[in-house]
CSV table of C-alpha atoms in Angstrom, one decimal:
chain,number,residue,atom,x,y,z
A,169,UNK,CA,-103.3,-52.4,-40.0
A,170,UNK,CA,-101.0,-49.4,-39.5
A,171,UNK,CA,-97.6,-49.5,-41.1
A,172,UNK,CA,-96.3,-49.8,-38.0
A,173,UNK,CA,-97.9,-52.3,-36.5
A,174,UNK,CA,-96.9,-54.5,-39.1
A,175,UNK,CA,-93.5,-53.8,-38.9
A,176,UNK,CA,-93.7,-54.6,-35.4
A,177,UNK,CA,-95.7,-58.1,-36.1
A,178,UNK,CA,-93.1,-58.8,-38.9
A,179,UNK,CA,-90.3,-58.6,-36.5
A,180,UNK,CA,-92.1,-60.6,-33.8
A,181,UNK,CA,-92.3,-63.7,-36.3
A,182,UNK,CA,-88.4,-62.9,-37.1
A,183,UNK,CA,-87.9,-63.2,-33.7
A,184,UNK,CA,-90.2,-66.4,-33.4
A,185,UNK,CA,-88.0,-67.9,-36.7
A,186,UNK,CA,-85.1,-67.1,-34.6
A,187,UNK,CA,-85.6,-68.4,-31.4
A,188,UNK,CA,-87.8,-71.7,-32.1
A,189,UNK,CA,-86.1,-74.8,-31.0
A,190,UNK,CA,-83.5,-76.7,-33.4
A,191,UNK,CA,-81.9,-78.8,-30.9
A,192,UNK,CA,-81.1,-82.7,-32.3
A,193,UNK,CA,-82.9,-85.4,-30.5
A,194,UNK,CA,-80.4,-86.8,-28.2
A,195,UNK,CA,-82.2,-90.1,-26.4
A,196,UNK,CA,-81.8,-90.6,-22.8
A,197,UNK,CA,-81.2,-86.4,-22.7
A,198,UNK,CA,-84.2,-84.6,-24.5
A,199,UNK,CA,-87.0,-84.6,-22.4
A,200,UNK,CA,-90.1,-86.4,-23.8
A,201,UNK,CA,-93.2,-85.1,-22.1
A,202,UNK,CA,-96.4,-86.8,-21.8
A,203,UNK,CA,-98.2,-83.1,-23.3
A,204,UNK,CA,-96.9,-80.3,-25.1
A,205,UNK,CA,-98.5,-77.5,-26.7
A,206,UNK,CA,-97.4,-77.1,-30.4
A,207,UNK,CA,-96.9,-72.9,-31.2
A,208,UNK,CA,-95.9,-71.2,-34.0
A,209,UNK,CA,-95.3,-67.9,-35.3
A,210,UNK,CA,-99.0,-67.0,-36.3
A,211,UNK,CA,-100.1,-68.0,-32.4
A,212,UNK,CA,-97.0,-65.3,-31.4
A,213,UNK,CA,-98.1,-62.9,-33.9
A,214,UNK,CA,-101.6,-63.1,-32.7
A,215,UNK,CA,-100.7,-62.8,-28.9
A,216,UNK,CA,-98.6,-59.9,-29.4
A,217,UNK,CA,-101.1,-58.1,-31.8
A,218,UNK,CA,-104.1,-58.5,-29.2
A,219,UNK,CA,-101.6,-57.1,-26.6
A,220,UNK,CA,-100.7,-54.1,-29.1
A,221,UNK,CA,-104.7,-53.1,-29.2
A,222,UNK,CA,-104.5,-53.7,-25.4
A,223,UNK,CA,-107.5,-55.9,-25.6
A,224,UNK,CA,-107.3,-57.6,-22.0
A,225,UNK,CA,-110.6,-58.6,-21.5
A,226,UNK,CA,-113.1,-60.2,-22.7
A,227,UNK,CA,-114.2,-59.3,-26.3
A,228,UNK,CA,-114.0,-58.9,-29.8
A,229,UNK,CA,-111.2,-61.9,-30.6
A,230,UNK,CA,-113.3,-64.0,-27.6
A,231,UNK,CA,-116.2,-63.8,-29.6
A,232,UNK,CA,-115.2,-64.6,-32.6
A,233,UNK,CA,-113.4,-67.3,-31.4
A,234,UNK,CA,-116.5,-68.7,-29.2
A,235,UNK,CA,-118.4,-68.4,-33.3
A,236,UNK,CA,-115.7,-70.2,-34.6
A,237,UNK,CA,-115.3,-73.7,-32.0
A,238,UNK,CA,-119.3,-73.9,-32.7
A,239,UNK,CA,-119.3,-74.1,-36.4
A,240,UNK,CA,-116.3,-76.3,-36.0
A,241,UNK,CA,-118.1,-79.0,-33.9
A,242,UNK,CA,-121.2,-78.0,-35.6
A,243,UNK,CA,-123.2,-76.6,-32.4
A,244,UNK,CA,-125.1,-73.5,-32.1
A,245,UNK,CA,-123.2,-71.5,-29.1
A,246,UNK,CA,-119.8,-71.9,-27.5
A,247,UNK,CA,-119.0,-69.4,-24.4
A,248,UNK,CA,-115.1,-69.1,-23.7
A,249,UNK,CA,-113.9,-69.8,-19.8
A,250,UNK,CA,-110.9,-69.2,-18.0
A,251,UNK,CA,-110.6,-72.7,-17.8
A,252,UNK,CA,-112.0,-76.6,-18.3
A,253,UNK,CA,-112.4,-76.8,-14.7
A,254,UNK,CA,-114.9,-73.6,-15.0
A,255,UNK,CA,-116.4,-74.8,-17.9
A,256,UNK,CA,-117.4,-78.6,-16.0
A,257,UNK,CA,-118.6,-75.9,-13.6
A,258,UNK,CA,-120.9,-74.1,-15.6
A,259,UNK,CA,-122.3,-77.1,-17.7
A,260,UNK,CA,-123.3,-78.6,-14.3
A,261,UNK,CA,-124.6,-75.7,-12.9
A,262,UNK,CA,-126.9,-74.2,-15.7
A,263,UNK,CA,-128.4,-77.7,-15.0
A,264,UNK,CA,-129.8,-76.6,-11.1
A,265,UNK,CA,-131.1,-72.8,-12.6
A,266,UNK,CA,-134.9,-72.5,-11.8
A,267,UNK,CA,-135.4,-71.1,-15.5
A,268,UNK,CA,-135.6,-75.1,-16.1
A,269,UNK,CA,-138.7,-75.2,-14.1
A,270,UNK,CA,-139.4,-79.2,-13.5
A,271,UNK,CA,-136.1,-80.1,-14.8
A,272,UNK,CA,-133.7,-78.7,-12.8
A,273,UNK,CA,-131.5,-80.3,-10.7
A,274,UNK,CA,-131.8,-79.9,-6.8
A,275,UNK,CA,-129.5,-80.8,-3.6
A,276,UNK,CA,-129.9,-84.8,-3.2
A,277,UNK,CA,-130.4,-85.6,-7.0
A,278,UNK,CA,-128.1,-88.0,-8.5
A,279,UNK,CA,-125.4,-87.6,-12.0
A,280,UNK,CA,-124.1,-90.8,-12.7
A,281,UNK,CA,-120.1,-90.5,-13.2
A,282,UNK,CA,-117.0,-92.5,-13.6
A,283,UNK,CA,-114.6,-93.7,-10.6
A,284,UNK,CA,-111.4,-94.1,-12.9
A,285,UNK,CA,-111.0,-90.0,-13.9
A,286,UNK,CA,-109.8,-86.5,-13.5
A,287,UNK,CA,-111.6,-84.7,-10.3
A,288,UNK,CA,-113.3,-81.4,-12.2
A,289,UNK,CA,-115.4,-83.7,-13.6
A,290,UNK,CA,-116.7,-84.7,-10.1
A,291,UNK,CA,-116.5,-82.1,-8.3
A,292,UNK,CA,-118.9,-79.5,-9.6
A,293,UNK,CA,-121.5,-82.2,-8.9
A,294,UNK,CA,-120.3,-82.0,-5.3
A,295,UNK,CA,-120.3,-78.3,-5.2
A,296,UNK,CA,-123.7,-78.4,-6.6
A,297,UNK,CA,-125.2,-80.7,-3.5
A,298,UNK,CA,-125.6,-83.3,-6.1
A,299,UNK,CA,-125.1,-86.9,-5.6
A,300,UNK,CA,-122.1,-88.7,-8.0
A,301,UNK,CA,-122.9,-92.3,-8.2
A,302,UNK,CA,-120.0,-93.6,-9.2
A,303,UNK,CA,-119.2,-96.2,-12.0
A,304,UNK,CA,-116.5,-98.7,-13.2
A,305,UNK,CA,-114.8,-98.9,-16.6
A,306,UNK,CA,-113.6,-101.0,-19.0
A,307,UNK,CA,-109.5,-102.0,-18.8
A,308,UNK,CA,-109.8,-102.1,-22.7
A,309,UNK,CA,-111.2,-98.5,-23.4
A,310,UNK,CA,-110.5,-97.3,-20.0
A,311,UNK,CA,-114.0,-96.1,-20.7
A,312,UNK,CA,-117.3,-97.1,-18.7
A,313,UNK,CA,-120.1,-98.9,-20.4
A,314,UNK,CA,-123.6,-98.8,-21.6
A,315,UNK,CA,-124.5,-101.5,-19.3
A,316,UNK,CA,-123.1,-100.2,-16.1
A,317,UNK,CA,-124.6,-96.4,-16.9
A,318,UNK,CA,-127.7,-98.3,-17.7
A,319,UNK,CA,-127.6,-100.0,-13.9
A,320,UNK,CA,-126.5,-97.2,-11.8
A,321,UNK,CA,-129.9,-95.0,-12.9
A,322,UNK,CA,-131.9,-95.0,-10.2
A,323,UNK,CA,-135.1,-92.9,-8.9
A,324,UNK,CA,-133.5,-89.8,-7.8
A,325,UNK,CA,-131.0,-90.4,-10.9
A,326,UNK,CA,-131.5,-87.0,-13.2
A,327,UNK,CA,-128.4,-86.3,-15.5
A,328,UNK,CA,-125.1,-87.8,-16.7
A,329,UNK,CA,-121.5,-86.5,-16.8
A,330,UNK,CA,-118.8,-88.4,-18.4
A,331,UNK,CA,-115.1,-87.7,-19.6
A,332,UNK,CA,-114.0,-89.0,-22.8
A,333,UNK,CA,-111.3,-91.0,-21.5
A,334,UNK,CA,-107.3,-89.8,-23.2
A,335,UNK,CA,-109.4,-88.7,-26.0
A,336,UNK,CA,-111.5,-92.3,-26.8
A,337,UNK,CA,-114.6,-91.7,-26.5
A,338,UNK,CA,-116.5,-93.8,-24.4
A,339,UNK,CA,-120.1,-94.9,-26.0
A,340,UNK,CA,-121.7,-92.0,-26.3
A,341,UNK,CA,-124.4,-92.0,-29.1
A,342,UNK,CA,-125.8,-95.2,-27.3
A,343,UNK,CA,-125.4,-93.3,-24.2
A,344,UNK,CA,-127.0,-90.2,-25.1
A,345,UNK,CA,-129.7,-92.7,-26.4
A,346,UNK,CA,-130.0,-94.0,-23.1
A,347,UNK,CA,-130.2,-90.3,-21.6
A,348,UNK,CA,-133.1,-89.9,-23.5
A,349,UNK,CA,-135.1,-93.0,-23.2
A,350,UNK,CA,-134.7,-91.9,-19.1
A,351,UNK,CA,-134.9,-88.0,-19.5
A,352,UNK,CA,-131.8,-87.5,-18.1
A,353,UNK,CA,-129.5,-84.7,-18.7
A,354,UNK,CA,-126.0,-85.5,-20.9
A,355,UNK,CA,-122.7,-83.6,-19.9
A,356,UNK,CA,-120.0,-84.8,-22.2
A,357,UNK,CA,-117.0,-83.7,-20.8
A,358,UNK,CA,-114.5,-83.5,-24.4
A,359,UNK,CA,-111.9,-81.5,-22.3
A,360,UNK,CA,-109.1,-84.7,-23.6
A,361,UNK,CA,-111.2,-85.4,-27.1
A,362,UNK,CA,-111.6,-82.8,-29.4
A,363,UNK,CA,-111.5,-84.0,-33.0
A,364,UNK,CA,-112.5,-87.2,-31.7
A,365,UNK,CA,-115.3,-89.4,-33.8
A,366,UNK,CA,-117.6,-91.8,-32.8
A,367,UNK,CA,-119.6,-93.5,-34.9
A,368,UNK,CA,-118.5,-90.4,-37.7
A,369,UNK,CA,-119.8,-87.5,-35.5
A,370,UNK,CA,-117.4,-85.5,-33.5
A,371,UNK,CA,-117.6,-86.5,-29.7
A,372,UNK,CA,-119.1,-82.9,-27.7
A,373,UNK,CA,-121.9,-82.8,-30.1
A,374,UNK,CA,-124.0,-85.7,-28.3
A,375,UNK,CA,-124.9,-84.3,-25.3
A,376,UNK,CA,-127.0,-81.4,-24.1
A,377,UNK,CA,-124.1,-79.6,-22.9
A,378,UNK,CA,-120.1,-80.3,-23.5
A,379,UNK,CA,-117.3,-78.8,-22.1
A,380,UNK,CA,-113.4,-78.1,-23.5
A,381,UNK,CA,-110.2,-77.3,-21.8
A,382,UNK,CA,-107.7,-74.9,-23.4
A,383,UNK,CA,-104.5,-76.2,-21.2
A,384,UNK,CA,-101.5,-76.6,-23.1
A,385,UNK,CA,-101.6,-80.5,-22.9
A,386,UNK,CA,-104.5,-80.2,-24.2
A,387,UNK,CA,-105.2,-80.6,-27.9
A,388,UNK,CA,-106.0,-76.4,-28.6
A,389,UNK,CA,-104.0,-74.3,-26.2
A,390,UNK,CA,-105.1,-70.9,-25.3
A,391,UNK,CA,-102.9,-71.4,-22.0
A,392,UNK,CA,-105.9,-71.1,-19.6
A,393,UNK,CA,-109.0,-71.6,-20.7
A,394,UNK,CA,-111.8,-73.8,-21.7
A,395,UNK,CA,-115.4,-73.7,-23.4
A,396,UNK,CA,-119.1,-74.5,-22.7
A,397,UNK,CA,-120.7,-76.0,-26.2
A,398,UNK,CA,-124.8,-76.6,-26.7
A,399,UNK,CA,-126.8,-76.7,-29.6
A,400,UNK,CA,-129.9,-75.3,-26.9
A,401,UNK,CA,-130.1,-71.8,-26.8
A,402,UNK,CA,-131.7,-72.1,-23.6
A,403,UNK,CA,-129.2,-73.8,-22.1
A,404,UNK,CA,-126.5,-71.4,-23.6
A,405,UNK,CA,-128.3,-67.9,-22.1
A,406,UNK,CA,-128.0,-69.9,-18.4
A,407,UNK,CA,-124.5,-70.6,-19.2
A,408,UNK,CA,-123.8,-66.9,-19.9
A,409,UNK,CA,-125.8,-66.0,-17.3
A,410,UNK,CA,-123.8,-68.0,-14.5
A,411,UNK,CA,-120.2,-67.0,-16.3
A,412,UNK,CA,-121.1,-63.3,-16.8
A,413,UNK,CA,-122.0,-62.8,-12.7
A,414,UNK,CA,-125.1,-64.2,-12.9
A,415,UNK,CA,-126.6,-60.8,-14.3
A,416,UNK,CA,-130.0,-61.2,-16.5
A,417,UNK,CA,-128.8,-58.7,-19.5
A,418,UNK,CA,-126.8,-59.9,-22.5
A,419,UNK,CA,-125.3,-57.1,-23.6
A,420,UNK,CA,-121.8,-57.3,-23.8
A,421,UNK,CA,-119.4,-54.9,-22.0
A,422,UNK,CA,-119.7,-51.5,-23.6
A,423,UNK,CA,-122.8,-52.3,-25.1
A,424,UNK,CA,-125.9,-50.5,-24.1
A,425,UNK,CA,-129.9,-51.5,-24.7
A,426,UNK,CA,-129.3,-54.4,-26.9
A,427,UNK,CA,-132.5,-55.5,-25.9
A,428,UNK,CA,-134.4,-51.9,-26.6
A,429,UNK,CA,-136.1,-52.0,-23.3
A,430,UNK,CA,-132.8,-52.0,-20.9
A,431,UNK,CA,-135.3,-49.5,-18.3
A,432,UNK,CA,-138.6,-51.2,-19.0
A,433,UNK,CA,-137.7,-54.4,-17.0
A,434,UNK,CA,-139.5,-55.7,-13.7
A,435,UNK,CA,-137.8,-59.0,-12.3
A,436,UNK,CA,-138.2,-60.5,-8.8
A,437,UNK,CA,-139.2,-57.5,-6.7
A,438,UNK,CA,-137.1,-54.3,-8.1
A,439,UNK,CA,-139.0,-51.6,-9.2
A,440,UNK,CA,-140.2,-52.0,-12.6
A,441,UNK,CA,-137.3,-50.1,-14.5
A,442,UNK,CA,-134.3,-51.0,-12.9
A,443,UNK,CA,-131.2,-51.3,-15.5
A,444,UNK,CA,-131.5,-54.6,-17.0
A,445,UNK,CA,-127.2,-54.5,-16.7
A,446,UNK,CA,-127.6,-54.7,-13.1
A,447,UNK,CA,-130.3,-57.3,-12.8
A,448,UNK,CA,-129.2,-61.1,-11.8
A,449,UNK,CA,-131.0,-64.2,-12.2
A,450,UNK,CA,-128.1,-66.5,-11.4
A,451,UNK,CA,-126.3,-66.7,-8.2
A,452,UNK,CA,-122.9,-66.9,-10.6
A,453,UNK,CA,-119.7,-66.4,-11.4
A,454,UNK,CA,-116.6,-64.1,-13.1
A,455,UNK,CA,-115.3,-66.4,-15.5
A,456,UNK,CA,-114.8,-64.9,-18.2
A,457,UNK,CA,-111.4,-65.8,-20.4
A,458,UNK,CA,-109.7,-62.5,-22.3
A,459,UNK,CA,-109.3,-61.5,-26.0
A,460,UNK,CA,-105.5,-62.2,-25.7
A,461,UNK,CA,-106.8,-66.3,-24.8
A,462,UNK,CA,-109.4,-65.6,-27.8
A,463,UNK,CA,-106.7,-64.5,-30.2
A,464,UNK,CA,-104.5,-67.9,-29.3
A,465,UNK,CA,-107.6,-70.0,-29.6
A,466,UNK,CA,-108.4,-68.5,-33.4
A,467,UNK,CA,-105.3,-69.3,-34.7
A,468,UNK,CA,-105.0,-73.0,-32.8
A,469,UNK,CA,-108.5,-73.6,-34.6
A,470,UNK,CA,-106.5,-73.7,-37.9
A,471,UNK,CA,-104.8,-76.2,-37.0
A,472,UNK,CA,-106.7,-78.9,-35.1
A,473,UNK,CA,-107.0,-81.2,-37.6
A,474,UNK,CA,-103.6,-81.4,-38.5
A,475,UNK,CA,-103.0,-81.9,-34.5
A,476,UNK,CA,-105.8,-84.8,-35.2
A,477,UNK,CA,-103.8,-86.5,-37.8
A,478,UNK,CA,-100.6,-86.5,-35.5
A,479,UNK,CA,-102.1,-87.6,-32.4
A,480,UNK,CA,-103.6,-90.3,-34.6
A,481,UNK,CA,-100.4,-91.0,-36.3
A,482,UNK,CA,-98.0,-91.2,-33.3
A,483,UNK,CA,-100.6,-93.4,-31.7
A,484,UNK,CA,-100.7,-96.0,-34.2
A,485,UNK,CA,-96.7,-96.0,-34.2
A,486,UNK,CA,-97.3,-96.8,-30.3
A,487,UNK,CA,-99.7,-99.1,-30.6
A,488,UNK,CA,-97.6,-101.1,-33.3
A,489,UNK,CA,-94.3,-101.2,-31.7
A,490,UNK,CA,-95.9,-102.1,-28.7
A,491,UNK,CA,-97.5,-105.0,-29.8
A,492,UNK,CA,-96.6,-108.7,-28.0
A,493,UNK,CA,-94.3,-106.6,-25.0
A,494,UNK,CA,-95.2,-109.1,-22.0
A,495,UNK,CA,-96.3,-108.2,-18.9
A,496,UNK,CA,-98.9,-105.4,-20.6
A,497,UNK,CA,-101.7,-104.8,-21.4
A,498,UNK,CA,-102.7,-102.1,-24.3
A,499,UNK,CA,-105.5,-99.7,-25.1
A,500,UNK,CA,-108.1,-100.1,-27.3
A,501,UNK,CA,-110.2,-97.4,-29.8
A,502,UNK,CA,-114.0,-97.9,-28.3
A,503,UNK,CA,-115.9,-99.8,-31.1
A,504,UNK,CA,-116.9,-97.2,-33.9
A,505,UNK,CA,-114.9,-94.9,-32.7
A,506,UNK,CA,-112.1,-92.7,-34.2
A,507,UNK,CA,-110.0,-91.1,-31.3
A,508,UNK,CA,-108.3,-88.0,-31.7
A,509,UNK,CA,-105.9,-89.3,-28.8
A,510,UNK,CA,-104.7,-87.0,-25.8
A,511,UNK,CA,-102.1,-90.1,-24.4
A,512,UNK,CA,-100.9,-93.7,-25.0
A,513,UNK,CA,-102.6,-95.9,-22.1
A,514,UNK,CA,-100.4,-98.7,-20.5
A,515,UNK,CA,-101.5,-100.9,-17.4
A,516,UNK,CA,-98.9,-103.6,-15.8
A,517,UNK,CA,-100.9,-106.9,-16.1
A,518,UNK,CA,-100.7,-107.8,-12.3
A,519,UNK,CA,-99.0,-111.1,-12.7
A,520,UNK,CA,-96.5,-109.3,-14.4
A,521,UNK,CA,-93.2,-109.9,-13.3
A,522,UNK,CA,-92.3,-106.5,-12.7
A,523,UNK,CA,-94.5,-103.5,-11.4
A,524,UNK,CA,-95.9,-100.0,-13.0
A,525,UNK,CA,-93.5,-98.2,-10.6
A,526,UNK,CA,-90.2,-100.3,-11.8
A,527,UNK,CA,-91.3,-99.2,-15.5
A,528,UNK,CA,-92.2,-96.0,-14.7
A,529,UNK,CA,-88.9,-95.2,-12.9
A,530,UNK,CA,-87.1,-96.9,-15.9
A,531,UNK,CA,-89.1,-94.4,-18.5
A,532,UNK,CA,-88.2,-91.3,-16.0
A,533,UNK,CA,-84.7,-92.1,-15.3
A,534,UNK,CA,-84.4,-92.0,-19.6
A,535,UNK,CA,-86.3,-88.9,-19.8
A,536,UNK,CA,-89.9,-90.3,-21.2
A,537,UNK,CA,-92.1,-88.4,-19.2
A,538,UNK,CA,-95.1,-90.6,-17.3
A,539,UNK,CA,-98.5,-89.7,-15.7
A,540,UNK,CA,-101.0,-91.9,-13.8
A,541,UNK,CA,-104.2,-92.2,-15.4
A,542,UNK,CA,-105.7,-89.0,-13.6
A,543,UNK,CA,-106.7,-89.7,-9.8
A,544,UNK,CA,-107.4,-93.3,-10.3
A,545,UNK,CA,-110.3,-94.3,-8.2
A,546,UNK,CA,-111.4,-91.2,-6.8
A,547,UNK,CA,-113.5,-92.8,-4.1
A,548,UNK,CA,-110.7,-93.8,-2.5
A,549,UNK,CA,-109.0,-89.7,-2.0
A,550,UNK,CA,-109.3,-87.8,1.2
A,551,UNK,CA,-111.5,-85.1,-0.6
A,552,UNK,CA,-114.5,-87.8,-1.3
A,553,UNK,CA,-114.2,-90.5,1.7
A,554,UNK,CA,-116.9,-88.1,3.7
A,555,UNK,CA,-118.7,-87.0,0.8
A,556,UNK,CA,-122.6,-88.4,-0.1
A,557,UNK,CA,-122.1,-90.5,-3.1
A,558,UNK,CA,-123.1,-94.0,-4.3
A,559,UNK,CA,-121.2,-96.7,-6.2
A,560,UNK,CA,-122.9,-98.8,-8.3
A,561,UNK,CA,-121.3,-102.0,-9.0
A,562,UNK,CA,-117.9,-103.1,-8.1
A,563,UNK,CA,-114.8,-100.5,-8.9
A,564,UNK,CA,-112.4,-103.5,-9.6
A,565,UNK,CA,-111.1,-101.9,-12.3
A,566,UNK,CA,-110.7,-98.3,-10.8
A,567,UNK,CA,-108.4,-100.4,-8.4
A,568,UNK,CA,-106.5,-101.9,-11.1
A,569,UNK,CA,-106.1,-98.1,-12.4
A,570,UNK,CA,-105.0,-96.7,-9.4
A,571,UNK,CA,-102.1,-99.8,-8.7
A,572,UNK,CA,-100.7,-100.4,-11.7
A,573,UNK,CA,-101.7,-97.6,-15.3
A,574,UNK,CA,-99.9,-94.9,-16.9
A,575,UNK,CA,-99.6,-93.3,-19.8
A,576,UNK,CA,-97.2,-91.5,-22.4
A,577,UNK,CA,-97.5,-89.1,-24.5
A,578,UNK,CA,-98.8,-88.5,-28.5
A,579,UNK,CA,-98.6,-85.3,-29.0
A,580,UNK,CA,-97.2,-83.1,-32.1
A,581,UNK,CA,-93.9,-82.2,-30.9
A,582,UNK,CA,-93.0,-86.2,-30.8
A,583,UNK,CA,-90.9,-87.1,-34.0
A,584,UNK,CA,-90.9,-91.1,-34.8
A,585,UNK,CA,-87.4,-90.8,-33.9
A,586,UNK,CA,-88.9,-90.2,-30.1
A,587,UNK,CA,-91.4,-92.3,-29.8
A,588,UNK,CA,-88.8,-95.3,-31.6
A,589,UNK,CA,-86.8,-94.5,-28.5
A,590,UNK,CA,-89.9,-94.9,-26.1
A,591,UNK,CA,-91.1,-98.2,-27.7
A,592,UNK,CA,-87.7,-99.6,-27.5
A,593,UNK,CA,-87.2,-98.4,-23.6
A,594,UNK,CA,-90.6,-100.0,-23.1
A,595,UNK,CA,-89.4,-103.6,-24.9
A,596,UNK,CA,-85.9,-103.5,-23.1
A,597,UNK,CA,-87.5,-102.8,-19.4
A,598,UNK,CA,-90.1,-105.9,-19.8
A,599,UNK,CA,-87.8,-107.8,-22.2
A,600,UNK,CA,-84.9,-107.9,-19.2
A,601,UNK,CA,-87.3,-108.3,-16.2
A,602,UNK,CA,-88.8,-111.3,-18.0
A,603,UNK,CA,-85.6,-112.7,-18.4
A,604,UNK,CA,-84.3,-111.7,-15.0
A,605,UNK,CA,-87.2,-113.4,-13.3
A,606,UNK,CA,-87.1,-116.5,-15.3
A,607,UNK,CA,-83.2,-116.9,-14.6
């Protein structure tokens, strides 16, 4: 590193020093958001020294990041996205490619998915002319179950995608089991649960494909962004593929000939010889993140399992001081599992003598931040009333979901001065109902 680009970095974590947030806790004035994205003066450092080498696309710091997320979770290839949504895209996708012969998915097939979740994990099996047959879940876990996957798998029924639910994973060794016994593809979508354990292995590394989102609620920011993780290699080269254009040739930009025969190639019906870089086999995409979003994700790495240990942590304070408030009921860890938890999952009991929007308002009116459980039953939007799909079961507890859950947050940034301050705003709303309604 040049002498002056040091000096430069040296006064950018000065600056950082200078500038980061001292402010006292005051309750009922500091804002206490369900997400927040915990940066320091290495992440600062590192943004500013990508910008400095005007790295602005997608390269070096990508690439090492995309090396370093797979040895982390233990998987042979990560590719880096612009976002979670793209990489639910492109785990889907690389599942319809005709380089899977028998086993790709076509335009009627079924993927078995939850009711009770976040849209991106629906909608690229909409986009693909796929089927979702939709699922309930468990008001416990706020997860689906082995027996209700097991009865929605029908004959047209070829592949599985799944969110791990606020980071708890939902039951997915038995699932992946399951997936196999039936031949049917396994998407984990680990965009709210990395660092997450079930039955001691780290949730992403069941499936044939898993996908993580890079949004600064989530628990590694790069600000946009997201990943595609396989431990198949063939699976990986169709995920490039689709996120690099489409286009046949690895090489990445700037490289030449990686393969030593980038002018020997005949594919489809090009004259034998046409330049591999400009040869597709995918009908795909741009999306591609950049080296600045690489550079963020290295040094956020560093520090996941400290993030782990907080989320944990603040969790368990939740959970604790929560404990016996009437009128609610609390979340559960799925059995075996130890979450690395994205949010703190509340639903009203509906005899409760209040309502979700009456505690909400309370929590919002003191500054605690809120947020629904994701869409709630998606069956029942405007984008999916007129779109082919099958439910399997009933979605009793999607309904539930959608009338009366929310959830707070567990991130870093939450001292146990905060979340001392949300627990007893929680205990005085249901404490005074309860006593108004009995008087």
């Amino acid at each position: 590193m040049s002498g002056g680009k040091a000096l430069l970095l040296e006064h950018v974590r000065k600056y950082h020093r200078e500038t980061a947030s001292t402010q006292e806790f005051v309750p009922g004035v500091t804002p206490l958001l369900p997400a927040g994205a915990v940066l320091d003066e290495d992440d600062r450092a590192a943004l500013v020294e990508t910008a400095l080498d005007l790295r602005i696309t997608s390269g070096v710091k990508t690439r090492k990041f995309e090396s370093a997320l797979a040895r982390a979770l233990g998987l042979r290839k990560a590719h880096m996205t612009n976002s979670g949504s793209s990489a639910n895209l492109l785990a889907l996708t690389a599942l319809t490619s005709p380089h899977l012969e028998d086993r790709r998915l076509v335009p009627g097939d079924e993927v078995i998915t939850v009711a009770a979740g976040f849209p991106t994990t629906v909608n690229p099996i909409v986009q693909n002319g796929l089927v979702p047959v939709f699922v309930d879940i468990d008001l416990a876990t706020y997860n689906t179950t082995l027996d209700r996957i097991e009865a929605a798998i029908g004959p047209r029924t070829r592949a599985i995608m799944i969110a791990h639910t606020l980071g708890n994973p939902f039951p997915v060794a038995e699932v992946a089991r399951l997936a196999a016994e039936h031949e049917l593809f396994l998407i984990e979508d680990n965009c709210d649960a990395v660092g997450s354990l079930h039955q001691g292995r780290l949730t992403g590394t069941f499936g044939d494909l898993s996908t993580v989102s890079f949004y600064p609620a989530h628990h590694l920011t790069t600000g946009e962004g997201g990943c595609v993780l396989t431990g198949n290699l063939a699976l990986a080269r169709i995920v490039e593929s689709l996120r690099d254009w489409g286009r046949d040739c690895w090489c990445e930009p700037g490289e030449d000939d990686k393969c030593l025969k980038r002018f020997q190639h005949q594919m489809g019906t090009l004259p034998y010889g046409y330049d591999h870089k400009y040869i597709f086999s995918h009908v795909g995409y741009n999306l591609k993140a950049t080296d600045l979003q690489g550079a963020l994700g290295l040094t956020q790495l560093a520090k996941l399992d400290d993030f782990g240990r907080a989320r944990r942590s603040n969790w368990q304070r939740l959970r604790a001081g929560l404990e016996g408030t009437p009128g609610l009921l609390l979340p559960e860890a799925t059995e075996g599992s130890d979450p690395s938890w994205f949010g703190f999952v509340i639903t009203v009991r509906p005899d409760a003598p209040f309502t979700r929007k009456g505690l909400t308002d309370f929590l919002e009116a003191r500054r605690i931040g809120t947020r629904r459980l994701f869409a709630g039953n998606l069956t029942r939007h405007p984008a999916y009333l007129d779109r082919p799909h099958r439910v399997v079961g009933d979605l009793t507890n999607s309904d539930i979901v959608t009338e009366h859950t929310f959830w707070i947050g567990v991130h870093p940034l939450l001292t146990p001065e905060m979340l001392d301050y949300m627990i007893g705003s929680v205990r005085e709303f249901c404490g005074a109902d309860r006593l108004r309604q009995a008087s």
